[in-house]
Amino acid sequence: MNKGFINRILPFSSVDGPGNRTAIFLQGCNFNCLYCHNPETINICNHCGKCLEVCKMDALSIVEGKVKWAKDNCNHCHRCIKLCKYNSSPRVFEASVEEIMAVLKKNKVFISGITVSGGECTLQIPFLVELFKEVKKLDLTIFVDTNGSIPLWNEGEFVTLADQFMVDLKSIDAQEHKSLTGSDFNIIVDNIKYLSKLNKLHEVRTVIVPNLLNNRRNVEETSLLVASLNPLIKYKLIKYRGLGVREGLINDSSPTEEDMNKLEKIAKDNGCEDVQII
Amino acid sequence: MEEVLNVIKDKTLTYQQKVIGLARIAENSINVLSIREDIEEYRQEGIICDLYEGNAPYRPRYIVPNYEKFMAKGSEFLGLKPPTDIWEAINNLLILYKHVPSITSFPVYIGNIDTLLEPFVTDEKEARKAISFFLTHIDRTLTDSFCHANIGPLETTAGKIILEVEKELQNAVPNITLKYSDETADAFAIQAIDTALVTAKPSFANHEIYTKDLGNYAVVSCYNGLPIGGGSHTLVRLNLAKLAEKTTEIETFLKVILPDAIEKMVTYMDERIRFLVEESEFFQTNFLVKEGLINLENFTSMFGIFGLAEGVNHLIQPQNQKEKFGHGDVANDLGMKIIKNIYEIVNQHKANYCNASGGKYLLHAQVGTDFDHGISPGCRIPIGDEPEIHEHLLQSAKFHQFFPAGIGDVFKFDKTTKNNPKYILDIIKGAFTIGMRYFSLYCTHSDVVRITGYLVKRSDMEKLESGEQVLHDTVVLGLGSVKNQKVLDRRLRKDE
Ligand code: SF4
Ligand code: SF4
């Protein structure tokens, strides 16, 4: 049976695509962004057991060499996550397609569809393909939130099953991208073009971090790219917020409203019709 | 008559509020109802409560005029001909509103205002101006938040203008309900949500369920479903929280205490209705009856309950949050059992002058009032105990089938949902699919807030608290509820 590593399932989400969606966050990411807001989603737990020491609720234990999380005992204090030096979380669980479908069936009448996110969800494509086939039977839409690092043109079945994609384009400069994420960006831009051709590109996003990134250039060029593909594609400008970010990696504050409005104007002037500041 | 002098000297009451207050004292100075001693005891204890209805019912509590008929025929008594343009239409309506009685002296229902005005919308710009005057006039003269307008279910130009104008005006009055069905266009529903996130209205009524239960209905006052062209003689409520305190035994409560209290309450309601219909001369003399805008045949009466959560929690004594009403299976099952029992016993009682509901009283989940300290409305899960929204909806919806005369839940959303109003529409669609009857929403950041069923401005409550006069009488109730029922502390629905 095909199982996925899941960080969290959010039954109702208002911010992961249009309408109300059940957001499924998969564990594991191939990027290591300096400003990552959820660093505990980066690695699959190595079961070192260190986090057991800080849990005061008896929610963690080691069973057959693996960390086990007792959800009902947990008070969501996040002490375990803060302690973990390995960018992981003991609360990650393995779930089968059937287990996830049970959650979706219960909430089906309330949602437009699902969004798979992460971590980086495309690292678990075989599992997602199985899941998507079942989700389609419920007549729900499927959105994929990805960093665009896996060449999607090689993943025909996966792309066909998904309805829409939301892609992060973190920087438009090869070197800046590399130093921020640890990865190259060519594949991402190619994915953006590929998905847009299929009419499956719902949104492109750029995170604005003052001082660290050349935000102006990123927005300038990304918005030109988006507008050239289809001006109706949503272009989201996301304010960097310190919350959840690892200490000591970047020392930066959130952009001001004025900064954001200026960037929004650039994107609109470049032809993007649906620009949103988050 | 110290009470009279107190009203006269009260610095926070407007002139009109004093006149109504004095009338209430006069009515309560006589005792014309014959009330059994044991029933009176329950009234004194606050277990049975008629919510300011007064000692001598001389008008039905909720009157639901057939405004469609009024628009078609005009009124002989008021000397009004059917309107021919939008200005005559709003003028006629505003005149009639001043002559629709209730216990607050303000109408609790002012019509399906979009469909009433739609035939007169010829020029959109002019219609916008007329509707803006109309709604402002209502807010400044019908100064009571129980005054309720309906719109929908179909999208109309008038309906869209009403939503647009309300979003701008941000008035507390009137309360508005969108009758929502499969036929309501998504764009119209989303416009309604967009408006509600700014000014806490409209709420959404499950049109299909209401129509099935009541036929041609209106949502009036807080969220009371009642037949058009009729109304409800009375609303009396049973305090389940206090009643439960009479015992610690679940069986005793279900088999002895509850049936006995229901008998007391229906007997009391019978007597109120008898006086109103047979002695007060209302139905024999009022022009609304004579001109067929209301008809005794379309009347019913409402058997209200509240404090189910506290009643259940008292009986089962939960050891932790997970065992409480709204969370634990034992508590939830008991809650359901109590409501089913009430439904069955009330339905066995033959109620006079309630032909609109087949000679039975209709159950109503009453929203509580300002002096209910720590007692939750109807079957609601107490503020502070609310589970995650998906669990909350599934748990609440189960009760809605038993309450044709009104039940609803209020949800508070974060301002980020303004970017994605379809998120809320999806939730409402789901809620209605599982049988929820009524859904209200507001946003954390708005001035107009939903107290329990009605709307009040935060800024008005602040004024009143500092001793200033405020135009709307319901601000007093709102302020009491903020203090006693913690209504501003509802769980914030973000993403969960
Ligand atoms: S979550 Fe981190 S600290 Fe805990 S066992 Fe896994 S790797 Fe170790
Ligand atoms: S968040 Fe982690 S440390 Fe806190 S109670 Fe849950 S498992 Fe234990």
PDB file of N, CA, C and O and ligand atoms in Angstrom, chain A residues 51 54-60 69-70 73-81 90-91, ligand 2:
ATOM      1  N   CYS A  51      13.522  14.905  20.918  1.00  0.00           N
ATOM      2  CA  CYS A  51      12.369  15.752  21.234  1.00  0.00           C
ATOM      3  C   CYS A  51      11.486  15.164  22.339  1.00  0.00           C
ATOM      4  O   CYS A  51      10.700  15.868  22.961  1.00  0.00           O
ATOM      5  N   VAL A  54      11.410  17.051  25.737  1.00  0.00           N
ATOM      6  CA  VAL A  54      10.746  18.334  26.034  1.00  0.00           C
ATOM      7  C   VAL A  54       9.217  18.241  26.057  1.00  0.00           C
ATOM      8  O   VAL A  54       8.537  19.181  26.437  1.00  0.00           O
ATOM      9  N   CYS A  55       8.679  17.117  25.666  1.00  0.00           N
ATOM     10  CA  CYS A  55       7.221  17.010  25.645  1.00  0.00           C
ATOM     11  C   CYS A  55       6.689  16.770  27.056  1.00  0.00           C
ATOM     12  O   CYS A  55       7.069  15.820  27.720  1.00  0.00           O
ATOM     13  N   LYS A  56       5.836  17.685  27.488  1.00  0.00           N
ATOM     14  CA  LYS A  56       5.306  17.573  28.850  1.00  0.00           C
ATOM     15  C   LYS A  56       3.952  16.888  28.884  1.00  0.00           C
ATOM     16  O   LYS A  56       3.332  16.761  29.932  1.00  0.00           O
ATOM     17  N   MET A  57       3.459  16.526  27.712  1.00  0.00           N
ATOM     18  CA  MET A  57       2.081  16.013  27.650  1.00  0.00           C
ATOM     19  C   MET A  57       2.027  14.508  27.426  1.00  0.00           C
ATOM     20  O   MET A  57       0.967  13.951  27.198  1.00  0.00           O
ATOM     21  N   ASP A  58       3.201  13.852  27.445  1.00  0.00           N
ATOM     22  CA  ASP A  58       3.204  12.421  27.196  1.00  0.00           C
ATOM     23  C   ASP A  58       2.670  12.101  25.807  1.00  0.00           C
ATOM     24  O   ASP A  58       2.017  11.070  25.611  1.00  0.00           O
ATOM     25  N   ALA A  59       2.966  12.985  24.877  1.00  0.00           N
ATOM     26  CA  ALA A  59       2.418  12.788  23.537  1.00  0.00           C
ATOM     27  C   ALA A  59       3.419  12.077  22.628  1.00  0.00           C
ATOM     28  O   ALA A  59       3.084  11.677  21.523  1.00  0.00           O
ATOM     29  N   LEU A  60       4.662  11.942  23.074  1.00  0.00           N
ATOM     30  CA  LEU A  60       5.680  11.327  22.227  1.00  0.00           C
ATOM     31  C   LEU A  60       6.266  10.092  22.899  1.00  0.00           C
ATOM     32  O   LEU A  60       6.473  10.064  24.109  1.00  0.00           O
ATOM     33  N   TRP A  69       3.639   9.729  17.718  1.00  0.00           N
ATOM     34  CA  TRP A  69       2.953  10.922  18.246  1.00  0.00           C
ATOM     35  C   TRP A  69       1.515  10.556  18.610  1.00  0.00           C
ATOM     36  O   TRP A  69       0.770  10.020  17.780  1.00  0.00           O
ATOM     37  N   ALA A  70       1.128  10.823  19.870  1.00  0.00           N
ATOM     38  CA  ALA A  70      -0.255  10.575  20.289  1.00  0.00           C
ATOM     39  C   ALA A  70      -1.020  11.887  20.191  1.00  0.00           C
ATOM     40  O   ALA A  70      -0.950  12.750  21.078  1.00  0.00           O
ATOM     41  N   ASN A  73      -3.133  13.534  23.008  1.00  0.00           N
ATOM     42  CA  ASN A  73      -2.478  14.102  24.202  1.00  0.00           C
ATOM     43  C   ASN A  73      -1.849  15.462  23.918  1.00  0.00           C
ATOM     44  O   ASN A  73      -1.593  16.236  24.829  1.00  0.00           O
ATOM     45  N   CYS A  74      -1.564  15.732  22.664  1.00  0.00           N
ATOM     46  CA  CYS A  74      -0.762  16.900  22.283  1.00  0.00           C
ATOM     47  C   CYS A  74      -1.520  18.204  22.526  1.00  0.00           C
ATOM     48  O   CYS A  74      -2.700  18.308  22.227  1.00  0.00           O
ATOM     49  N   ASN A  75      -0.837  19.181  23.093  1.00  0.00           N
ATOM     50  CA  ASN A  75      -1.481  20.487  23.293  1.00  0.00           C
ATOM     51  C   ASN A  75      -0.943  21.533  22.315  1.00  0.00           C
ATOM     52  O   ASN A  75      -1.134  22.720  22.497  1.00  0.00           O
ATOM     53  N   HIS A  76      -0.224  21.073  21.312  1.00  0.00           N
ATOM     54  CA  HIS A  76       0.285  21.923  20.235  1.00  0.00           C
ATOM     55  C   HIS A  76       1.211  23.035  20.746  1.00  0.00           C
ATOM     56  O   HIS A  76       1.172  24.150  20.254  1.00  0.00           O
ATOM     57  N   CYS A  77       2.031  22.717  21.727  1.00  0.00           N
ATOM     58  CA  CYS A  77       2.935  23.735  22.293  1.00  0.00           C
ATOM     59  C   CYS A  77       4.140  23.984  21.386  1.00  0.00           C
ATOM     60  O   CYS A  77       4.818  24.989  21.510  1.00  0.00           O
ATOM     61  N   HIS A  78       4.423  23.054  20.472  1.00  0.00           N
ATOM     62  CA  HIS A  78       5.513  23.175  19.491  1.00  0.00           C
ATOM     63  C   HIS A  78       6.907  23.153  20.106  1.00  0.00           C
ATOM     64  O   HIS A  78       7.882  23.496  19.443  1.00  0.00           O
ATOM     65  N   ARG A  79       7.027  22.729  21.365  1.00  0.00           N
ATOM     66  CA  ARG A  79       8.359  22.638  21.973  1.00  0.00           C
ATOM     67  C   ARG A  79       9.220  21.621  21.227  1.00  0.00           C
ATOM     68  O   ARG A  79      10.413  21.831  21.018  1.00  0.00           O
ATOM     69  N   CYS A  80       8.611  20.519  20.828  1.00  0.00           N
ATOM     70  CA  CYS A  80       9.353  19.470  20.109  1.00  0.00           C
ATOM     71  C   CYS A  80       9.934  20.019  18.808  1.00  0.00           C
ATOM     72  O   CYS A  80      11.082  19.745  18.446  1.00  0.00           O
ATOM     73  N   ILE A  81       9.100  20.794  18.109  1.00  0.00           N
ATOM     74  CA  ILE A  81       9.511  21.312  16.808  1.00  0.00           C
ATOM     75  C   ILE A  81      10.650  22.319  16.972  1.00  0.00           C
ATOM     76  O   ILE A  81      11.622  22.320  16.225  1.00  0.00           O
ATOM     77  N   PRO A  90       8.274  15.483  15.082  1.00  0.00           N
ATOM     78  CA  PRO A  90       7.856  14.127  15.462  1.00  0.00           C
ATOM     79  C   PRO A  90       6.372  13.909  15.195  1.00  0.00           C
ATOM     80  O   PRO A  90       5.877  12.803  15.337  1.00  0.00           O
ATOM     81  N   ARG A  91       5.674  14.952  14.797  1.00  0.00           N
ATOM     82  CA  ARG A  91       4.224  14.826  14.624  1.00  0.00           C
ATOM     83  C   ARG A  91       3.852  14.418  13.195  1.00  0.00           C
ATOM     84  O   ARG A  91       2.686  14.322  12.854  1.00  0.00           O
TER      85      ARG A  91
HETATM   86  S1  SF4 C   2       3.647  19.986  20.339  1.00  0.00           S
HETATM   87 FE1  SF4 C   2       5.236  18.460  20.640  1.00  0.00          FE
HETATM   88  S2  SF4 C   2       6.087  18.874  22.653  1.00  0.00           S
HETATM   89 FE2  SF4 C   2       4.145  19.954  22.530  1.00  0.00          FE
HETATM   90  S3  SF4 C   2       2.657  18.523  23.392  1.00  0.00           S
HETATM   91 FE3  SF4 C   2       2.640  18.172  21.192  1.00  0.00          FE
HETATM   92  S4  SF4 C   2       4.105  16.546  20.877  1.00  0.00           S
HETATM   93 FE4  SF4 C   2       4.481  17.328  22.933  1.00  0.00          FE
END
